[in-house]
């Protein structure tokens, strides 16, 4: 059961990291419009709370992954 939860959290974590990476990549490459230069595409500005809490979200997911790895049978 713990292993399944760990795989689920890892999937969610990689998806969120890809989301943050794509937002930065699309603004730096010029694919998305970013008039205020905050590395958030203008059409994603309504989700700015997710970007403001970026460090806490990644920290929280890292702590959960660490706790699940300590109880996991993968290692």
PDB file of C-alpha atoms in Angstrom, residues 15-62:
ATOM      1  CA  UNK A  15       3.914  16.524 -13.042  1.00  0.00           C
ATOM      2  CA  UNK A  16       4.127  19.634 -10.860  1.00  0.00           C
ATOM      3  CA  UNK A  17       7.849  20.068 -11.550  1.00  0.00           C
ATOM      4  CA  UNK A  18       7.162  19.748 -15.284  1.00  0.00           C
ATOM      5  CA  UNK A  19       4.390  22.360 -14.932  1.00  0.00           C
ATOM      6  CA  UNK A  20       6.785  24.843 -13.300  1.00  0.00           C
ATOM      7  CA  UNK A  21       9.527  24.087 -15.826  1.00  0.00           C
ATOM      8  CA  UNK A  22       7.174  24.546 -18.776  1.00  0.00           C
ATOM      9  CA  UNK A  23       5.940  27.895 -17.459  1.00  0.00           C
ATOM     10  CA  UNK A  24       9.504  29.171 -17.239  1.00  0.00           C
ATOM     11  CA  UNK A  25      10.532  27.643 -20.567  1.00  0.00           C
ATOM     12  CA  UNK A  26       7.570  29.050 -22.453  1.00  0.00           C
ATOM     13  CA  UNK A  27       8.171  32.590 -21.211  1.00  0.00           C
ATOM     14  CA  UNK A  28      11.937  32.540 -21.791  1.00  0.00           C
ATOM     15  CA  UNK A  29      11.644  31.089 -25.288  1.00  0.00           C
ATOM     16  CA  UNK A  30       9.009  33.615 -26.297  1.00  0.00           C
ATOM     17  CA  UNK A  31       6.331  31.010 -26.884  1.00  0.00           C
ATOM     18  CA  UNK A  32       4.068  32.571 -24.244  1.00  0.00           C
ATOM     19  CA  UNK A  33       3.491  36.248 -23.631  1.00  0.00           C
ATOM     20  CA  UNK A  34       4.836  37.607 -20.339  1.00  0.00           C
ATOM     21  CA  UNK A  35       4.502  41.373 -20.158  1.00  0.00           C
ATOM     22  CA  UNK A  36       5.384  41.831 -16.474  1.00  0.00           C
ATOM     23  CA  UNK A  37       8.478  39.551 -16.650  1.00  0.00           C
ATOM     24  CA  UNK A  38       7.588  37.339 -13.694  1.00  0.00           C
ATOM     25  CA  UNK A  39       8.154  34.064 -15.621  1.00  0.00           C
ATOM     26  CA  UNK A  40       4.455  33.228 -15.461  1.00  0.00           C
ATOM     27  CA  UNK A  41       2.660  33.243 -18.805  1.00  0.00           C
ATOM     28  CA  UNK A  42      -0.006  35.938 -18.911  1.00  0.00           C
ATOM     29  CA  UNK A  43      -2.813  33.472 -19.564  1.00  0.00           C
ATOM     30  CA  UNK A  44      -1.763  31.545 -16.395  1.00  0.00           C
ATOM     31  CA  UNK A  45      -1.860  34.626 -14.166  1.00  0.00           C
ATOM     32  CA  UNK A  46      -5.155  33.491 -12.649  1.00  0.00           C
ATOM     33  CA  UNK A  47      -3.200  30.572 -11.080  1.00  0.00           C
ATOM     34  CA  UNK A  48      -0.570  32.838  -9.563  1.00  0.00           C
ATOM     35  CA  UNK A  49      -1.152  31.400  -6.075  1.00  0.00           C
ATOM     36  CA  UNK A  50       0.355  28.105  -7.261  1.00  0.00           C
ATOM     37  CA  UNK A  51       3.464  29.978  -8.384  1.00  0.00           C
ATOM     38  CA  UNK A  52       3.688  31.991  -5.159  1.00  0.00           C
ATOM     39  CA  UNK A  53       3.582  28.790  -3.088  1.00  0.00           C
ATOM     40  CA  UNK A  54       6.037  26.976  -5.373  1.00  0.00           C
ATOM     41  CA  UNK A  55       8.771  26.500  -2.757  1.00  0.00           C
ATOM     42  CA  UNK A  56       6.367  25.285  -0.089  1.00  0.00           C
ATOM     43  CA  UNK A  57       4.685  22.842  -2.474  1.00  0.00           C
ATOM     44  CA  UNK A  58       8.010  21.342  -3.547  1.00  0.00           C
ATOM     45  CA  UNK A  59       9.214  21.176   0.079  1.00  0.00           C
ATOM     46  CA  UNK A  60       5.979  19.493   1.191  1.00  0.00           C
ATOM     47  CA  UNK A  61       6.172  16.926  -1.607  1.00  0.00           C
ATOM     48  CA  UNK A  62       9.828  16.246  -0.784  1.00  0.00           C
TER      49      UNK A  62
END
